[in-house]
Amino acid sequence: MSQESAYIQSADRSLHIHSTGYHQNLLCALHFQSSEVLAELLKTKLTALPKPCQKAQCTLRNHREEIERSFEQPYNNGSLEGTNNVIKTIKRVAFGFWSLPNFRLRILLVAKSPYFNVKTAA
C-alpha cells in the first residue's frame, strides 16, 4: 500500500468517525426535540469538525431560533408540501392534455381528502 493511499484511507476513516458522531447527536437532538442537546452540539468548534459538517454547523447556528421554536410547536407544513408535490407530479405527467376538469378530478382523486368534493359527470 502506498503512502498516499494509506493517508486517504485514514482521512476517510477519520471523516466517517467524526461525521457519524456529529450526525448521531444531531439526530438525537431532533428526534427528542431537545434544545439542550442541540445547544451542546452547536458549541462544538468548527475547526474540530470535517468540512461537510462545518457547513451544516453554520446552517444550524444561523437557524437555531427557528429549530428550537419548531420543538415547541406541534405544527408543520409537511402535509401541504406533500400535496403540492403530488399536484406538480400529476401536472408533469399530464403535460399536453387539454381537459382542465379531468386534470382537477385527477388531483382530487389522488389527494384522498374528505374536504374535497369530487363531482363526476353522470
mmCIF file of N, CA and C in Angstrom:
data_model
loop_
_atom_site.group_PDB
_atom_site.id
_atom_site.type_symbol
_atom_site.label_atom_id
_atom_site.label_comp_id
_atom_site.label_asym_id
_atom_site.label_seq_id
_atom_site.Cartn_x
_atom_site.Cartn_y
_atom_site.Cartn_z
ATOM 1 N N MET A 1 0.855 -1.175 0.000
ATOM 2 C CA MET A 1 0.000 0.000 0.000
ATOM 3 C C MET A 1 0.901 1.238 0.000
ATOM 4 N N SER A 2 0.605 2.149 -0.901
ATOM 5 C CA SER A 2 1.427 3.350 -0.984
ATOM 6 C C SER A 2 1.104 4.299 0.162
ATOM 7 N N GLN A 3 1.986 5.236 0.369
ATOM 8 C CA GLN A 3 1.811 6.191 1.460
ATOM 9 C C GLN A 3 0.598 7.088 1.214
ATOM 10 N N GLU A 4 0.370 7.443 -0.055
ATOM 11 C CA GLU A 4 -0.771 8.301 -0.386
ATOM 12 C C GLU A 4 -2.102 7.595 -0.117
ATOM 13 N N SER A 5 -2.212 6.353 -0.534
ATOM 14 C CA SER A 5 -3.470 5.635 -0.326
ATOM 15 C C SER A 5 -3.721 5.377 1.155
ATOM 16 N N ALA A 6 -2.659 5.156 1.934
ATOM 17 C CA ALA A 6 -2.825 4.983 3.381
ATOM 18 C C ALA A 6 -3.341 6.273 4.008
ATOM 19 N N TYR A 7 -2.817 7.415 3.555
ATOM 20 C CA TYR A 7 -3.271 8.707 4.072
ATOM 21 C C TYR A 7 -4.737 8.945 3.718
ATOM 22 N N ILE A 8 -5.117 8.629 2.491
ATOM 23 C CA ILE A 8 -6.504 8.833 2.051
ATOM 24 C C ILE A 8 -7.445 7.951 2.853
ATOM 25 N N GLN A 9 -7.054 6.692 3.069
ATOM 26 C CA GLN A 9 -7.909 5.795 3.847
ATOM 27 C C GLN A 9 -8.048 6.264 5.284
ATOM 28 N N SER A 10 -6.961 6.737 5.894
ATOM 29 C CA SER A 10 -7.048 7.207 7.278
ATOM 30 C C SER A 10 -7.876 8.481 7.364
ATOM 31 N N ALA A 11 -7.732 9.371 6.395
ATOM 32 C CA ALA A 11 -8.524 10.603 6.387
ATOM 33 C C ALA A 11 -9.992 10.281 6.190
ATOM 34 N N ASP A 12 -10.279 9.329 5.301
ATOM 35 C CA ASP A 12 -11.659 8.924 5.051
ATOM 36 C C ASP A 12 -12.263 8.300 6.310
ATOM 37 N N ARG A 13 -11.502 7.450 6.987
ATOM 38 C CA ARG A 13 -11.972 6.816 8.222
ATOM 39 C C ARG A 13 -12.221 7.873 9.299
ATOM 40 N N SER A 14 -11.319 8.851 9.401
ATOM 41 C CA SER A 14 -11.471 9.928 10.379
ATOM 42 C C SER A 14 -12.716 10.755 10.089
ATOM 43 N N LEU A 15 -12.926 11.085 8.825
ATOM 44 C CA LEU A 15 -14.118 11.844 8.442
ATOM 45 C C LEU A 15 -15.371 11.063 8.788
ATOM 46 N N HIS A 16 -15.372 9.778 8.509
ATOM 47 C CA HIS A 16 -16.540 8.946 8.794
ATOM 48 C C HIS A 16 -16.822 8.898 10.297
ATOM 49 N N ILE A 17 -15.797 8.734 11.108
ATOM 50 C CA ILE A 17 -15.977 8.654 12.563
ATOM 51 C C ILE A 17 -16.508 9.964 13.109
ATOM 52 N N HIS A 18 -15.899 11.094 12.714
ATOM 53 C CA HIS A 18 -16.342 12.394 13.221
ATOM 54 C C HIS A 18 -17.739 12.744 12.735
ATOM 55 N N SER A 19 -17.982 12.539 11.455
ATOM 56 C CA SER A 19 -19.285 12.916 10.926
ATOM 57 C C SER A 19 -20.386 12.000 11.448
ATOM 58 N N THR A 20 -20.066 10.724 11.706
ATOM 59 C CA THR A 20 -21.076 9.813 12.240
ATOM 60 C C THR A 20 -21.486 10.233 13.640
ATOM 61 N N GLY A 21 -20.518 10.572 14.508
ATOM 62 C CA GLY A 21 -20.837 11.020 15.857
ATOM 63 C C GLY A 21 -21.646 12.307 15.841
ATOM 64 N N TYR A 22 -21.243 13.240 15.005
ATOM 65 C CA TYR A 22 -21.954 14.509 14.873
ATOM 66 C C TYR A 22 -23.374 14.248 14.379
ATOM 67 N N HIS A 23 -23.471 13.403 13.367
ATOM 68 C CA HIS A 23 -24.773 13.087 12.772
ATOM 69 C C HIS A 23 -25.682 12.422 13.798
ATOM 70 N N GLN A 24 -25.155 11.477 14.569
ATOM 71 C CA GLN A 24 -25.959 10.788 15.568
ATOM 72 C C GLN A 24 -26.450 11.745 16.655
ATOM 73 N N ASN A 25 -25.590 12.656 17.098
ATOM 74 C CA ASN A 25 -26.003 13.634 18.107
ATOM 75 C C ASN A 25 -27.079 14.569 17.558
ATOM 76 N N LEU A 26 -26.930 14.949 16.304
ATOM 77 C CA LEU A 26 -27.928 15.816 15.679
ATOM 78 C C LEU A 26 -29.267 15.094 15.558
ATOM 79 N N LEU A 27 -29.238 13.834 15.135
ATOM 80 C CA LEU A 27 -30.471 13.060 15.047
ATOM 81 C C LEU A 27 -31.137 12.912 16.413
ATOM 82 N N CYS A 28 -30.327 12.698 17.437
ATOM 83 C CA CYS A 28 -30.853 12.567 18.798
ATOM 84 C C CYS A 28 -31.538 13.863 19.225
ATOM 85 N N ALA A 29 -30.893 15.010 18.976
ATOM 86 C CA ALA A 29 -31.473 16.302 19.351
ATOM 87 C C ALA A 29 -32.790 16.552 18.633
ATOM 88 N N LEU A 30 -32.853 16.213 17.356
ATOM 89 C CA LEU A 30 -34.074 16.452 16.593
ATOM 90 C C LEU A 30 -35.170 15.460 16.954
ATOM 91 N N HIS A 31 -34.809 14.199 17.151
ATOM 92 C CA HIS A 31 -35.811 13.186 17.473
ATOM 93 C C HIS A 31 -36.475 13.454 18.815
ATOM 94 N N PHE A 32 -35.671 13.771 19.817
ATOM 95 C CA PHE A 32 -36.208 14.013 21.153
ATOM 96 C C PHE A 32 -36.558 15.482 21.384
ATOM 97 N N GLN A 33 -36.402 16.295 20.352
ATOM 98 C CA GLN A 33 -36.698 17.731 20.401
ATOM 99 C C GLN A 33 -36.053 18.366 21.631
ATOM 100 N N SER A 34 -34.771 18.133 21.763
ATOM 101 C CA SER A 34 -34.026 18.585 22.925
ATOM 102 C C SER A 34 -33.185 19.819 22.590
ATOM 103 N N SER A 35 -33.585 20.950 23.158
ATOM 104 C CA SER A 35 -32.822 22.178 22.961
ATOM 105 C C SER A 35 -31.458 22.090 23.627
ATOM 106 N N GLU A 36 -31.370 21.333 24.734
ATOM 107 C CA GLU A 36 -30.111 21.205 25.457
ATOM 108 C C GLU A 36 -29.074 20.439 24.636
ATOM 109 N N VAL A 37 -29.500 19.339 24.030
ATOM 110 C CA VAL A 37 -28.576 18.547 23.204
ATOM 111 C C VAL A 37 -28.154 19.359 21.990
ATOM 112 N N LEU A 38 -29.081 20.093 21.395
ATOM 113 C CA LEU A 38 -28.758 20.939 20.251
ATOM 114 C C LEU A 38 -27.767 22.023 20.647
ATOM 115 N N ALA A 39 -27.963 22.635 21.819
ATOM 116 C CA ALA A 39 -27.048 23.680 22.285
ATOM 117 C C ALA A 39 -25.640 23.118 22.485
ATOM 118 N N GLU A 40 -25.550 21.927 23.062
ATOM 119 C CA GLU A 40 -24.236 21.294 23.257
ATOM 120 C C GLU A 40 -23.587 20.982 21.915
ATOM 121 N N LEU A 41 -24.380 20.542 20.974
ATOM 122 C CA LEU A 41 -23.857 20.225 19.654
ATOM 123 C C LEU A 41 -23.325 21.477 18.958
ATOM 124 N N LEU A 42 -24.024 22.583 19.131
ATOM 125 C CA LEU A 42 -23.620 23.829 18.468
ATOM 126 C C LEU A 42 -22.431 24.505 19.139
ATOM 127 N N LYS A 43 -22.050 24.037 20.333
ATOM 128 C CA LYS A 43 -20.858 24.579 20.993
ATOM 129 C C LYS A 43 -19.569 24.007 20.409
ATOM 130 N N THR A 44 -19.684 22.961 19.623
ATOM 131 C CA THR A 44 -18.516 22.342 19.008
ATOM 132 C C THR A 44 -17.818 23.345 18.101
ATOM 133 N N LYS A 45 -16.488 23.433 18.223
ATOM 134 C CA LYS A 45 -15.734 24.352 17.367
ATOM 135 C C LYS A 45 -15.747 23.855 15.932
ATOM 136 N N LEU A 46 -15.829 24.793 15.013
ATOM 137 C CA LEU A 46 -15.869 24.431 13.602
ATOM 138 C C LEU A 46 -14.603 23.712 13.170
ATOM 139 N N THR A 47 -13.467 24.116 13.715
ATOM 140 C CA THR A 47 -12.204 23.508 13.303
ATOM 141 C C THR A 47 -12.083 22.057 13.757
ATOM 142 N N ALA A 48 -12.899 21.644 14.715
ATOM 143 C CA ALA A 48 -12.862 20.262 15.192
ATOM 144 C C ALA A 48 -13.699 19.338 14.320
ATOM 145 N N LEU A 49 -14.417 19.902 13.368
ATOM 146 C CA LEU A 49 -15.310 19.114 12.513
ATOM 147 C C LEU A 49 -14.758 18.995 11.108
ATOM 148 N N PRO A 50 -15.105 17.925 10.397
ATOM 149 C CA PRO A 50 -14.755 17.817 8.975
ATOM 150 C C PRO A 50 -15.478 18.896 8.166
ATOM 151 N N LYS A 51 -14.989 19.171 6.993
ATOM 152 C CA LYS A 51 -15.514 20.246 6.150
ATOM 153 C C LYS A 51 -17.028 20.165 5.912
ATOM 154 N N PRO A 52 -17.592 19.003 5.533
ATOM 155 C CA PRO A 52 -19.046 18.953 5.316
ATOM 156 C C PRO A 52 -19.842 19.264 6.581
ATOM 157 N N CYS A 53 -19.336 18.826 7.722
ATOM 158 C CA CYS A 53 -20.039 19.082 8.983
ATOM 159 C C CYS A 53 -19.938 20.546 9.393
ATOM 160 N N GLN A 54 -18.862 21.223 8.966
ATOM 161 C CA GLN A 54 -18.712 22.642 9.289
ATOM 162 C C GLN A 54 -19.832 23.458 8.636
ATOM 163 N N LYS A 55 -20.149 23.132 7.402
ATOM 164 C CA LYS A 55 -21.216 23.850 6.709
ATOM 165 C C LYS A 55 -22.555 23.596 7.395
ATOM 166 N N ALA A 56 -22.803 22.348 7.782
ATOM 167 C CA ALA A 56 -24.044 22.017 8.491
ATOM 168 C C ALA A 56 -24.107 22.748 9.830
ATOM 169 N N GLN A 57 -22.983 22.822 10.520
ATOM 170 C CA GLN A 57 -22.911 23.507 11.813
ATOM 171 C C GLN A 57 -23.255 24.994 11.649
ATOM 172 N N CYS A 58 -22.718 25.623 10.615
ATOM 173 C CA CYS A 58 -23.021 27.049 10.366
ATOM 174 C C CYS A 58 -24.508 27.245 10.074
ATOM 175 N N THR A 59 -25.084 26.360 9.282
ATOM 176 C CA THR A 59 -26.502 26.459 8.965
ATOM 177 C C THR A 59 -27.351 26.289 10.223
ATOM 178 N N LEU A 60 -26.994 25.323 11.060
ATOM 179 C CA LEU A 60 -27.733 25.115 12.311
ATOM 180 C C LEU A 60 -27.621 26.321 13.227
ATOM 181 N N ARG A 61 -26.437 26.904 13.301
ATOM 182 C CA ARG A 61 -26.266 28.097 14.142
ATOM 183 C C ARG A 61 -27.105 29.262 13.627
ATOM 184 N N ASN A 62 -27.158 29.424 12.308
ATOM 185 C CA ASN A 62 -27.926 30.530 11.729
ATOM 186 C C ASN A 62 -29.430 30.372 11.948
ATOM 187 N N HIS A 63 -29.908 29.130 12.037
ATOM 188 C CA HIS A 63 -31.347 28.870 12.158
ATOM 189 C C HIS A 63 -31.716 28.274 13.507
ATOM 190 N N ARG A 64 -30.914 28.518 14.513
ATOM 191 C CA ARG A 64 -31.130 27.910 15.823
ATOM 192 C C ARG A 64 -32.484 28.292 16.430
ATOM 193 N N GLU A 65 -32.834 29.568 16.366
ATOM 194 C CA GLU A 65 -34.110 30.008 16.950
ATOM 195 C C GLU A 65 -35.301 29.308 16.299
ATOM 196 N N GLU A 66 -35.271 29.202 14.980
ATOM 197 C CA GLU A 66 -36.370 28.556 14.271
ATOM 198 C C GLU A 66 -36.456 27.067 14.618
ATOM 199 N N ILE A 67 -35.301 26.420 14.736
ATOM 200 C CA ILE A 67 -35.284 24.993 15.079
ATOM 201 C C ILE A 67 -35.857 24.779 16.472
ATOM 202 N N GLU A 68 -35.430 25.607 17.430
ATOM 203 C CA GLU A 68 -35.941 25.473 18.792
ATOM 204 C C GLU A 68 -37.426 25.794 18.868
ATOM 205 N N ARG A 69 -37.875 26.753 18.067
ATOM 206 C CA ARG A 69 -39.300 27.071 18.031
ATOM 207 C C ARG A 69 -40.109 25.897 17.475
ATOM 208 N N SER A 70 -39.519 25.177 16.526
ATOM 209 C CA SER A 70 -40.222 24.016 15.966
ATOM 210 C C SER A 70 -40.348 22.894 16.998
ATOM 211 N N PHE A 71 -39.451 22.866 17.994
ATOM 212 C CA PHE A 71 -39.571 21.881 19.067
ATOM 213 C C PHE A 71 -40.798 22.173 19.929
ATOM 214 N N GLU A 72 -41.133 23.441 20.071
ATOM 215 C CA GLU A 72 -42.233 23.853 20.951
ATOM 216 C C GLU A 72 -43.599 23.710 20.279
ATOM 217 N N GLN A 73 -43.650 23.864 18.959
ATOM 218 C CA GLN A 73 -44.916 23.844 18.236
ATOM 219 C C GLN A 73 -45.146 22.481 17.591
ATOM 220 N N PRO A 74 -46.340 21.923 17.727
ATOM 221 C CA PRO A 74 -46.611 20.618 17.125
ATOM 222 C C PRO A 74 -47.027 20.709 15.653
ATOM 223 N N TYR A 75 -46.982 21.897 15.070
ATOM 224 C CA TYR A 75 -47.484 22.088 13.711
ATOM 225 C C TYR A 75 -46.336 22.166 12.712
ATOM 226 N N ASN A 76 -46.593 21.680 11.510
ATOM 227 C CA ASN A 76 -45.664 21.868 10.412
ATOM 228 C C ASN A 76 -46.453 21.854 9.108
ATOM 229 N N ASN A 77 -45.795 22.157 8.021
ATOM 230 C CA ASN A 77 -46.490 22.212 6.735
ATOM 231 C C ASN A 77 -46.122 21.021 5.853
ATOM 232 N N GLY A 78 -45.761 19.911 6.469
ATOM 233 C CA GLY A 78 -45.360 18.723 5.717
ATOM 234 C C GLY A 78 -46.449 18.169 4.827
ATOM 235 N N SER A 79 -47.674 18.109 5.336
ATOM 236 C CA SER A 79 -48.760 17.551 4.519
ATOM 237 C C SER A 79 -49.072 18.459 3.329
ATOM 238 N N LEU A 80 -49.006 19.759 3.530
ATOM 239 C CA LEU A 80 -49.239 20.697 2.430
ATOM 240 C C LEU A 80 -48.151 20.561 1.368
ATOM 241 N N GLU A 81 -46.897 20.445 1.804
ATOM 242 C CA GLU A 81 -45.793 20.266 0.856
ATOM 243 C C GLU A 81 -45.958 18.965 0.078
ATOM 244 N N GLY A 82 -46.420 17.912 0.761
ATOM 245 C CA GLY A 82 -46.651 16.640 0.084
ATOM 246 C C GLY A 82 -47.739 16.746 -0.969
ATOM 247 N N THR A 83 -48.825 17.445 -0.642
ATOM 248 C CA THR A 83 -49.914 17.644 -1.604
ATOM 249 C C THR A 83 -49.430 18.452 -2.806
ATOM 250 N N ASN A 84 -48.650 19.501 -2.553
ATOM 251 C CA ASN A 84 -48.106 20.302 -3.660
ATOM 252 C C ASN A 84 -47.220 19.448 -4.560
ATOM 253 N N ASN A 85 -46.424 18.562 -3.959
ATOM 254 C CA ASN A 85 -45.553 17.693 -4.740
ATOM 255 C C ASN A 85 -46.381 16.748 -5.613
ATOM 256 N N VAL A 86 -47.462 16.197 -5.071
ATOM 257 C CA VAL A 86 -48.330 15.303 -5.843
ATOM 258 C C VAL A 86 -48.949 16.057 -7.016
ATOM 259 N N ILE A 87 -49.422 17.281 -6.773
ATOM 260 C CA ILE A 87 -50.041 18.083 -7.842
ATOM 261 C C ILE A 87 -49.024 18.382 -8.940
ATOM 262 N N LYS A 88 -47.804 18.740 -8.554
ATOM 263 C CA LYS A 88 -46.769 19.026 -9.554
ATOM 264 C C LYS A 88 -46.421 17.777 -10.359
ATOM 265 N N THR A 89 -46.403 16.620 -9.692
ATOM 266 C CA THR A 89 -46.111 15.376 -10.398
ATOM 267 C C THR A 89 -47.210 15.055 -11.401
ATOM 268 N N ILE A 90 -48.463 15.203 -10.991
ATOM 269 C CA ILE A 90 -49.592 14.960 -11.902
ATOM 270 C C ILE A 90 -49.535 15.936 -13.074
ATOM 271 N N LYS A 91 -49.208 17.183 -12.785
ATOM 272 C CA LYS A 91 -49.123 18.201 -13.831
ATOM 273 C C LYS A 91 -48.026 17.841 -14.837
ATOM 274 N N ARG A 92 -46.894 17.348 -14.334
ATOM 275 C CA ARG A 92 -45.790 16.965 -15.207
ATOM 276 C C ARG A 92 -46.176 15.766 -16.082
ATOM 277 N N VAL A 93 -46.863 14.793 -15.485
ATOM 278 C CA VAL A 93 -47.275 13.604 -16.233
ATOM 279 C C VAL A 93 -48.344 13.959 -17.266
ATOM 280 N N ALA A 94 -49.237 14.885 -16.917
ATOM 281 C CA ALA A 94 -50.358 15.238 -17.793
ATOM 282 C C ALA A 94 -50.010 16.346 -18.775
ATOM 283 N N PHE A 95 -48.738 16.658 -18.936
ATOM 284 C CA PHE A 95 -48.343 17.732 -19.844
ATOM 285 C C PHE A 95 -48.873 17.466 -21.248
ATOM 286 N N GLY A 96 -49.554 18.458 -21.807
ATOM 287 C CA GLY A 96 -50.081 18.340 -23.155
ATOM 288 C C GLY A 96 -51.554 17.985 -23.221
ATOM 289 N N PHE A 97 -52.129 17.522 -22.131
ATOM 290 C CA PHE A 97 -53.558 17.219 -22.126
ATOM 291 C C PHE A 97 -54.348 18.515 -21.983
ATOM 292 N N TRP A 98 -55.545 18.544 -22.544
ATOM 293 C CA TRP A 98 -56.301 19.787 -22.613
ATOM 294 C C TRP A 98 -57.413 19.902 -21.589
ATOM 295 N N SER A 99 -57.921 18.830 -21.094
ATOM 296 C CA SER A 99 -59.127 18.856 -20.280
ATOM 297 C C SER A 99 -58.826 19.281 -18.838
ATOM 298 N N LEU A 100 -59.164 20.520 -18.523
ATOM 299 C CA LEU A 100 -58.963 21.025 -17.170
ATOM 300 C C LEU A 100 -59.850 20.319 -16.150
ATOM 301 N N PRO A 101 -61.127 20.023 -16.458
ATOM 302 C CA PRO A 101 -61.939 19.271 -15.484
ATOM 303 C C PRO A 101 -61.361 17.892 -15.153
ATOM 304 N N ASN A 102 -60.810 17.201 -16.164
ATOM 305 C CA ASN A 102 -60.193 15.898 -15.902
ATOM 306 C C ASN A 102 -58.931 16.047 -15.046
ATOM 307 N N PHE A 103 -58.169 17.098 -15.303
ATOM 308 C CA PHE A 103 -56.968 17.367 -14.511
ATOM 309 C C PHE A 103 -57.348 17.626 -13.058
ATOM 310 N N ARG A 104 -58.367 18.444 -12.849
ATOM 311 C CA ARG A 104 -58.852 18.744 -11.498
ATOM 312 C C ARG A 104 -59.354 17.477 -10.813
ATOM 313 N N LEU A 105 -60.108 16.668 -11.542
ATOM 314 C CA LEU A 105 -60.640 15.420 -10.990
ATOM 315 C C LEU A 105 -59.513 14.470 -10.591
ATOM 316 N N ARG A 106 -58.490 14.383 -11.419
ATOM 317 C CA ARG A 106 -57.358 13.511 -11.100
ATOM 318 C C ARG A 106 -56.658 13.965 -9.820
ATOM 319 N N ILE A 107 -56.476 15.264 -9.663
ATOM 320 C CA ILE A 107 -55.845 15.796 -8.445
ATOM 321 C C ILE A 107 -56.686 15.470 -7.222
ATOM 322 N N LEU A 108 -57.996 15.685 -7.318
ATOM 323 C CA LEU A 108 -58.875 15.423 -6.180
ATOM 324 C C LEU A 108 -58.935 13.942 -5.828
ATOM 325 N N LEU A 109 -58.875 13.078 -6.818
ATOM 326 C CA LEU A 109 -58.890 11.641 -6.548
ATOM 327 C C LEU A 109 -57.596 11.188 -5.870
ATOM 328 N N VAL A 110 -56.479 11.743 -6.286
ATOM 329 C CA VAL A 110 -55.194 11.368 -5.695
ATOM 330 C C VAL A 110 -55.053 11.954 -4.298
ATOM 331 N N ALA A 111 -55.622 13.147 -4.072
ATOM 332 C CA ALA A 111 -55.486 13.810 -2.767
ATOM 333 C C ALA A 111 -56.150 12.999 -1.650
ATOM 334 N N LYS A 112 -57.233 12.306 -1.934
ATOM 335 C CA LYS A 112 -57.939 11.455 -0.957
ATOM 336 C C LYS A 112 -58.250 12.190 0.336
ATOM 337 N N SER A 113 -58.717 13.392 0.216
ATOM 338 C CA SER A 113 -59.063 14.172 1.397
ATOM 339 C C SER A 113 -60.575 14.271 1.527
ATOM 340 N N PRO A 114 -61.114 14.142 2.746
ATOM 341 C CA PRO A 114 -62.566 14.251 2.912
ATOM 342 C C PRO A 114 -63.074 15.673 2.680
ATOM 343 N N TYR A 115 -62.169 16.641 2.614
ATOM 344 C CA TYR A 115 -62.574 18.032 2.432
ATOM 345 C C TYR A 115 -62.814 18.380 0.963
ATOM 346 N N PHE A 116 -62.361 17.514 0.048
ATOM 347 C CA PHE A 116 -62.552 17.775 -1.358
ATOM 348 C C PHE A 116 -63.802 17.064 -1.828
ATOM 349 N N ASN A 117 -64.607 17.754 -2.613
ATOM 350 C CA ASN A 117 -65.824 17.184 -3.157
ATOM 351 C C ASN A 117 -65.584 16.827 -4.613
ATOM 352 N N VAL A 118 -65.633 15.546 -4.934
ATOM 353 C CA VAL A 118 -65.394 15.095 -6.289
ATOM 354 C C VAL A 118 -66.734 14.874 -6.959
ATOM 355 N N LYS A 119 -67.030 15.690 -7.968
ATOM 356 C CA LYS A 119 -68.275 15.564 -8.725
ATOM 357 C C LYS A 119 -67.922 15.032 -10.100
ATOM 358 N N THR A 120 -68.509 13.913 -10.430
ATOM 359 C CA THR A 120 -68.262 13.333 -11.755
ATOM 360 C C THR A 120 -69.469 13.547 -12.635
ATOM 361 N N ALA A 121 -69.227 13.592 -13.918
ATOM 362 C CA ALA A 121 -70.333 13.755 -14.872
ATOM 363 C C ALA A 121 -71.085 12.450 -14.970
ATOM 364 N N ALA A 122 -72.385 12.532 -14.916
ATOM 365 C CA ALA A 122 -73.219 11.320 -14.951
ATOM 366 C C ALA A 122 -73.546 10.926 -16.358
#
